[in-house]
Every structure is written in C-alpha cells, then in structure tokens.
Amino acid sequence: MELEGHLAEGYALSESQIADYARDGHLLLPKVANREILKAFAPAIEEEVKRLNRQDKPLRERDTYGQAFIQISNLWETSAQVRRFVMARRFAGIAARLMQADGVRIYHDQALFKEPGGGHTPWHQDQIYWPLDTTQTITMWMPLVDIPADVGSMSFVSGSYHRGYISKLVISDESHRTLQHYIDGSGMPVVHYGAMQAGDATFHAGWTLHSAPSNPTDAMRKVMTIIYVADGTRILEPDSNARRSDLTRWMPERRPGELADSRLNPLVYSAAGS
C-alpha cells in the first residue's frame, strides 16, 4: 500500500517550473519516482523488454534507428505490474499540469534501452508519428538506472515546439543532418541536462526537437517513457505511413475526427479526481 500511495500522491511543481515548460517545451524534474518505486517496478519493465525483444542483429549490422535503442512499446498491455507503474496518477498529474490540461490519457508507453556501444538518437520531433489534433502532448522520460553525462539524458531545442511541424522526416541520418542545419540557423538554444539519477525524469512536448548521445559505456542505459495526450483530443487524418500505422496500433477502432479515447487510451488523470 505504501508503494500505491506514492504512485497516487501529487508531485510539487512550482509556478516557475510550469512557466519554464511553457516557454521551452522541456523540463527536468528530480525524484519523480523514489528508489522504493524503482526497486518494485524496474525489474518487471526489464523482464518485459528481455521477453519481448526480437532484435537479434549485431549493432554493426543495423541501421541508425536500430543502433539507437531497443524499443518495446505498451508494456502495460502485457504486464500487470508494469500497468501499475504506467497508470500512476503521480506521473499523469505532472503531465496534466505542465500541459495545463484538465485531464490526460495514455497514448502509449515505450521502454528505450540503449545498449553498450549503442548509437546516438538523431534529431527528431515525436509528433510527426502521431495523428493527434492538438499541441497538448507530452512524454515522460525516466531512467531506471543512474546515467552519467556521457551516456546522458537528451538534448532539447528550447522553444522549438512553438514552431509546430518542422519536418516530416522520421528518425534517421537524414533527419539528423537536416534538423541540425535547421537548428544551427534558428538561433534557438540547445539544452542538455547531463547526468541523471534513477527516478529523475524529463518531460518534453511532442513537437520539441530532441536527440540523445550514444552509449560509450559497457552498461545498458535503461529508460522508461510514457506518452500522454490531453483528454478531449481528436484524431487527425493521417498524412503519412507512420501516422497511419500509429492510428491502427495505438487507437484501435477509432477514425479521423473521433476522440482519441480507445481502449488503449485510458484516462489516467483528471483535475476533478476521477
């Protein structure tokens, strides 16, 4: 019950932190989950990644995306223990306050494990994959282990989310080159949060440009992410194969124009307390 209480209790956000997020489209928060929470839930996340991972090619034989991380999505569907973590009101409440939304739903979760020797994650915007008619999307990115600066948290381009759809390029060498050129000419600052402790978390908007460094160490960089969308969001007509795929996978039995409230998009926080 103590664990459930921690997952349900609120996280103290200051008005200045909320304002910083509104300005920059990203924010680092310490101790979003405590060590007891990680001790209880990280093994279940790691077990699901191990069980569901189908990547068997050596790193050198993969493309840039494949070298960036092992990616396993919607672990909450396959593990009751991970479901308790992903559905935590504590995390969703932070997402709601930062987005200034009355309620938030799960879009999906992702475990992103960067292997020893794994490559960098190219510059990209998450929301090019999401057929969601809103700017109110946000990702919580939480390391399950302490990570040093050289493995690192992500780099963010402050204010880039205000520009919306910058490029349709999916994560690739081309997206990295093209967006790096755009960033260099934009005048927008790049922020890198450096080392993070297990249970710290960054939050970033769906349109925020971001990237991550390679992993030069011999330890796995284990990260769990949860993507949220504001309650009441409607679905866009997909304009790419990536968005068509996302609509089919993450919002089953829903169509463009309808609410993003399928059985895979449960309401996990409302200001009214439901």
Short mmCIF file of C-alpha atoms in Angstrom, two decimals:
data_model
loop_
_atom_site.label_atom_id
_atom_site.label_comp_id
_atom_site.label_asym_id
_atom_site.label_seq_id
_atom_site.Cartn_x
_atom_site.Cartn_y
_atom_site.Cartn_z
CA MET A 1 0.00 0.00 0.00
CA GLU A 2 2.92 2.37 0.63
CA LEU A 3 4.00 1.98 -3.00
CA GLU A 4 0.47 2.59 -4.25
CA GLY A 5 0.30 5.69 -2.08
CA HIS A 6 3.48 7.10 -3.61
CA LEU A 7 2.22 6.44 -7.13
CA ALA A 8 -1.04 8.20 -6.32
CA GLU A 9 0.29 11.24 -4.48
CA GLY A 10 0.99 14.52 -6.19
CA TYR A 11 4.37 15.96 -7.12
CA ALA A 12 5.06 19.54 -6.05
CA LEU A 13 5.50 21.72 -9.13
CA SER A 14 6.30 25.40 -8.78
CA GLU A 15 4.72 28.08 -10.93
CA SER A 16 8.18 28.88 -12.28
CA GLN A 17 8.66 25.27 -13.42
CA ILE A 18 5.31 25.33 -15.19
CA ALA A 19 6.28 28.62 -16.83
CA ASP A 20 9.68 27.22 -17.86
CA TYR A 21 7.99 24.28 -19.56
CA ALA A 22 5.52 26.58 -21.32
CA ARG A 23 8.42 28.64 -22.65
CA ASP A 24 10.89 25.88 -23.52
CA GLY A 25 8.82 22.73 -24.15
CA HIS A 26 11.00 20.63 -21.84
CA LEU A 27 11.81 20.32 -18.14
CA LEU A 28 13.95 18.18 -15.82
CA LEU A 29 12.34 17.14 -12.52
CA PRO A 30 14.26 15.33 -9.74
CA LYS A 31 12.97 12.31 -7.84
CA VAL A 32 9.73 11.82 -9.72
CA ALA A 33 9.95 8.19 -8.56
CA ASN A 34 11.78 7.16 -5.42
CA ARG A 35 14.16 4.22 -5.01
CA GLU A 36 11.46 2.01 -3.50
CA ILE A 37 9.25 2.51 -6.55
CA LEU A 38 12.11 1.64 -8.90
CA LYS A 39 13.06 -1.40 -6.85
CA ALA A 40 9.48 -2.63 -7.14
CA PHE A 41 8.82 -1.88 -10.81
CA ALA A 42 12.11 -1.67 -12.74
CA PRO A 43 12.64 -5.47 -12.71
CA ALA A 44 9.21 -6.00 -14.28
CA ILE A 45 9.98 -3.48 -17.03
CA GLU A 46 13.38 -5.08 -17.66
CA GLU A 47 11.83 -8.56 -17.78
CA GLU A 48 9.27 -7.47 -20.39
CA VAL A 49 12.00 -5.90 -22.53
CA LYS A 50 14.00 -9.11 -22.35
CA ARG A 51 10.95 -11.26 -23.11
CA LEU A 52 9.57 -9.18 -25.98
CA ASN A 53 12.78 -8.03 -27.68
CA ARG A 54 13.09 -9.52 -31.17
CA GLN A 55 16.27 -7.67 -32.18
CA ASP A 56 18.95 -10.28 -32.87
CA LYS A 57 21.26 -8.48 -35.32
CA PRO A 58 24.65 -7.24 -34.07
CA LEU A 59 24.77 -3.47 -33.66
CA ARG A 60 27.07 -3.02 -36.63
CA GLU A 61 24.51 -4.66 -38.96
CA ARG A 62 21.62 -2.37 -38.00
CA ASP A 63 20.57 0.97 -39.45
CA THR A 64 20.86 4.16 -37.42
CA TYR A 65 17.42 3.75 -35.84
CA GLY A 66 18.18 0.17 -34.86
CA GLN A 67 21.51 1.16 -33.31
CA ALA A 68 19.88 3.88 -31.21
CA PHE A 69 17.97 1.65 -28.81
CA ILE A 70 15.97 -1.47 -28.12
CA GLN A 71 12.37 -0.21 -28.26
CA ILE A 72 9.48 -2.12 -26.69
CA SER A 73 6.08 -0.43 -26.59
CA ASN A 74 2.93 -0.72 -24.47
CA LEU A 75 4.38 -2.91 -21.79
CA TRP A 76 1.30 -2.10 -19.72
CA GLU A 77 -0.71 -4.36 -22.02
CA THR A 78 1.44 -7.40 -21.26
CA SER A 79 2.40 -6.96 -17.59
CA ALA A 80 0.05 -6.23 -14.71
CA GLN A 81 3.00 -4.92 -12.68
CA VAL A 82 4.11 -2.50 -15.39
CA ARG A 83 0.50 -1.40 -15.79
CA ARG A 84 0.51 -0.15 -12.18
CA PHE A 85 3.57 1.97 -12.98
CA VAL A 86 2.33 3.36 -16.30
CA MET A 87 -1.10 4.26 -14.93
CA ALA A 88 0.32 6.14 -11.94
CA ARG A 89 -1.66 9.26 -11.11
CA ARG A 90 1.56 10.88 -9.85
CA PHE A 91 3.18 10.88 -13.29
CA ALA A 92 -0.02 11.76 -15.15
CA GLY A 93 -0.68 14.66 -12.79
CA ILE A 94 2.67 16.21 -13.67
CA ALA A 95 1.87 15.82 -17.37
CA ALA A 96 -1.53 17.47 -16.92
CA ARG A 97 -0.18 20.45 -15.01
CA LEU A 98 2.68 21.05 -17.43
CA MET A 99 0.30 20.90 -20.41
CA GLN A 100 -2.32 22.89 -18.47
CA ALA A 101 -4.88 20.21 -19.32
CA ASP A 102 -7.85 19.20 -17.18
CA GLY A 103 -7.27 15.53 -17.93
CA VAL A 104 -4.78 13.27 -19.68
CA ARG A 105 -4.92 9.91 -21.40
CA ILE A 106 -2.21 7.40 -22.20
CA TYR A 107 -1.10 7.45 -25.82
CA HIS A 108 1.37 4.65 -25.28
CA ASP A 109 4.47 3.73 -23.30
CA GLN A 110 7.93 2.77 -24.53
CA ALA A 111 10.94 1.16 -22.93
CA LEU A 112 14.05 2.57 -24.64
CA PHE A 113 17.17 0.61 -23.72
CA LYS A 114 20.39 1.89 -25.29
CA GLU A 115 22.86 -0.97 -25.46
CA PRO A 116 26.57 -0.72 -24.62
CA GLY A 117 28.11 0.78 -27.74
CA GLY A 118 24.69 1.84 -28.98
CA GLY A 119 24.49 4.76 -31.37
CA HIS A 120 23.10 8.24 -30.99
CA THR A 121 19.41 9.05 -31.38
CA PRO A 122 19.11 11.54 -34.28
CA TRP A 123 17.30 14.86 -34.01
CA HIS A 124 13.56 14.46 -34.45
CA GLN A 125 10.09 15.53 -33.35
CA ASP A 126 7.96 12.79 -31.80
CA GLN A 127 4.67 14.13 -33.04
CA ILE A 128 5.40 13.54 -36.71
CA TYR A 129 4.38 9.95 -35.85
CA TRP A 130 1.16 10.87 -34.02
CA PRO A 131 -2.13 11.67 -35.83
CA LEU A 132 -3.34 13.86 -32.96
CA ASP A 133 -5.08 17.20 -33.48
CA THR A 134 -3.52 19.02 -30.54
CA THR A 135 -0.35 20.62 -29.25
CA GLN A 136 -1.07 19.12 -25.82
CA THR A 137 1.13 16.03 -25.92
CA ILE A 138 4.00 15.23 -23.59
CA THR A 139 6.50 12.45 -22.90
CA MET A 140 7.91 11.49 -19.53
CA TRP A 141 11.45 10.07 -19.99
CA MET A 142 12.71 8.33 -16.82
CA PRO A 143 15.99 6.43 -16.39
CA LEU A 144 15.65 3.25 -14.35
CA VAL A 145 19.37 3.36 -13.55
CA ASP A 146 21.73 6.22 -12.79
CA ILE A 147 23.14 7.56 -16.05
CA PRO A 148 26.39 9.54 -16.37
CA ALA A 149 26.68 12.58 -18.59
CA ASP A 150 28.46 10.70 -21.38
CA VAL A 151 25.57 8.23 -21.73
CA GLY A 152 23.30 11.00 -20.99
CA SER A 153 19.91 12.42 -20.98
CA MET A 154 18.53 14.02 -24.09
CA SER A 155 19.35 17.35 -25.69
CA PHE A 156 16.40 19.66 -26.35
CA VAL A 157 15.97 22.72 -28.55
CA SER A 158 14.28 25.27 -26.32
CA GLY A 159 11.18 26.84 -27.80
CA SER A 160 11.14 24.62 -30.88
CA TYR A 161 7.74 23.18 -30.05
CA HIS A 162 6.15 26.58 -30.65
CA ARG A 163 7.05 26.15 -34.33
CA GLY A 164 4.95 23.00 -34.68
CA TYR A 165 5.54 20.67 -37.61
CA ILE A 166 9.13 21.43 -38.72
CA SER A 167 9.93 18.33 -40.77
CA LYS A 168 8.22 15.08 -41.74
CA LEU A 169 11.50 13.16 -41.66
CA VAL A 170 11.39 10.06 -39.47
CA ILE A 171 14.33 9.26 -37.18
CA SER A 172 17.30 8.72 -39.49
CA ASP A 173 20.68 10.04 -40.60
CA GLU A 174 18.78 12.36 -42.94
CA SER A 175 16.63 13.77 -40.13
CA HIS A 176 19.76 14.41 -38.07
CA ARG A 177 21.57 16.27 -40.86
CA THR A 178 18.54 18.28 -41.95
CA LEU A 179 17.41 19.25 -38.48
CA GLN A 180 20.93 20.04 -37.28
CA HIS A 181 21.19 22.51 -40.15
CA TYR A 182 17.80 23.95 -39.16
CA ILE A 183 18.83 24.26 -35.50
CA ASP A 184 22.14 25.91 -36.38
CA GLY A 185 20.31 28.61 -38.28
CA SER A 186 17.40 29.02 -35.89
CA GLY A 187 19.06 30.86 -33.03
CA MET A 188 17.23 28.62 -30.57
CA PRO A 189 19.34 27.35 -27.63
CA VAL A 190 20.15 23.66 -27.19
CA VAL A 191 19.92 22.38 -23.61
CA HIS A 192 21.48 19.14 -22.37
CA TYR A 193 20.64 18.08 -18.82
CA GLY A 194 23.62 15.76 -18.46
CA ALA A 195 23.76 13.07 -15.81
CA MET A 196 20.52 11.92 -14.19
CA GLN A 197 19.73 9.71 -11.23
CA ALA A 198 17.33 6.80 -11.46
CA GLY A 199 13.82 8.13 -10.88
CA ASP A 200 14.54 11.64 -12.14
CA ALA A 201 12.56 12.47 -15.27
CA THR A 202 12.48 14.86 -18.16
CA PHE A 203 9.20 15.95 -19.72
CA HIS A 204 9.06 17.24 -23.28
CA ALA A 205 6.35 18.32 -25.69
CA GLY A 206 5.55 16.28 -28.78
CA TRP A 207 6.86 19.00 -31.11
CA THR A 208 10.08 19.68 -29.16
CA LEU A 209 13.18 18.89 -31.20
CA HIS A 210 15.42 16.49 -29.29
CA SER A 211 18.23 13.96 -29.65
CA ALA A 212 20.33 11.71 -27.42
CA PRO A 213 24.02 10.77 -27.37
CA SER A 214 25.49 7.34 -28.00
CA ASN A 215 26.38 4.95 -25.19
CA PRO A 216 30.18 4.60 -24.93
CA THR A 217 29.99 2.60 -21.68
CA ASP A 218 29.64 -1.13 -21.03
CA ALA A 219 26.33 -0.68 -19.19
CA MET A 220 22.80 -0.67 -20.61
CA ARG A 221 21.04 2.72 -20.47
CA LYS A 222 17.60 1.65 -19.26
CA VAL A 223 14.83 4.21 -19.74
CA MET A 224 11.06 4.00 -19.46
CA THR A 225 8.84 6.53 -21.19
CA ILE A 226 5.14 7.32 -21.00
CA ILE A 227 3.42 9.45 -23.63
CA TYR A 228 0.32 11.42 -22.65
CA VAL A 229 -2.28 13.32 -24.63
CA ALA A 230 -4.85 15.79 -23.33
CA ASP A 231 -8.33 14.37 -22.78
CA GLY A 232 -10.71 15.53 -25.48
CA THR A 233 -8.14 15.40 -28.30
CA ARG A 234 -9.44 14.36 -31.69
CA ILE A 235 -7.70 12.24 -34.31
CA LEU A 236 -6.24 13.77 -37.46
CA GLU A 237 -6.50 12.25 -40.91
CA PRO A 238 -3.09 10.53 -41.20
CA ASP A 239 -0.81 12.22 -43.73
CA SER A 240 2.00 9.65 -43.68
CA ASN A 241 2.56 5.92 -43.39
CA ALA A 242 3.95 6.47 -39.88
CA ARG A 243 0.76 8.18 -38.77
CA ARG A 244 -1.46 5.59 -40.44
CA SER A 245 0.44 2.89 -38.57
CA ASP A 246 0.10 4.77 -35.28
CA LEU A 247 -3.64 5.19 -35.73
CA THR A 248 -4.09 1.47 -36.28
CA ARG A 249 -1.84 0.44 -33.39
CA TRP A 250 -2.49 3.00 -30.66
CA MET A 251 -6.10 4.00 -31.28
CA PRO A 252 -7.79 0.81 -32.50
CA GLU A 253 -11.33 1.08 -33.82
CA ARG A 254 -11.13 4.88 -33.93
CA ARG A 255 -11.28 7.04 -37.07
CA PRO A 256 -10.12 10.53 -38.01
CA GLY A 257 -12.33 13.15 -36.42
CA GLU A 258 -13.23 10.92 -33.47
CA LEU A 259 -11.89 11.29 -29.95
CA ALA A 260 -8.57 9.66 -29.08
CA ASP A 261 -10.19 7.56 -26.37
CA SER A 262 -9.90 3.95 -27.49
CA ARG A 263 -9.46 1.07 -25.07
CA LEU A 264 -5.70 1.68 -25.34
CA ASN A 265 -6.02 5.33 -24.32
CA PRO A 266 -7.37 5.20 -20.77
CA LEU A 267 -7.97 8.37 -18.77
CA VAL A 268 -5.28 8.37 -16.09
CA TYR A 269 -5.76 11.81 -14.55
CA SER A 270 -8.49 14.40 -14.28
CA ALA A 271 -8.45 17.57 -12.24
CA ALA A 272 -11.82 16.51 -10.82
CA GLY A 273 -10.12 13.48 -9.30
CA SER A 274 -11.81 10.67 -11.24
#
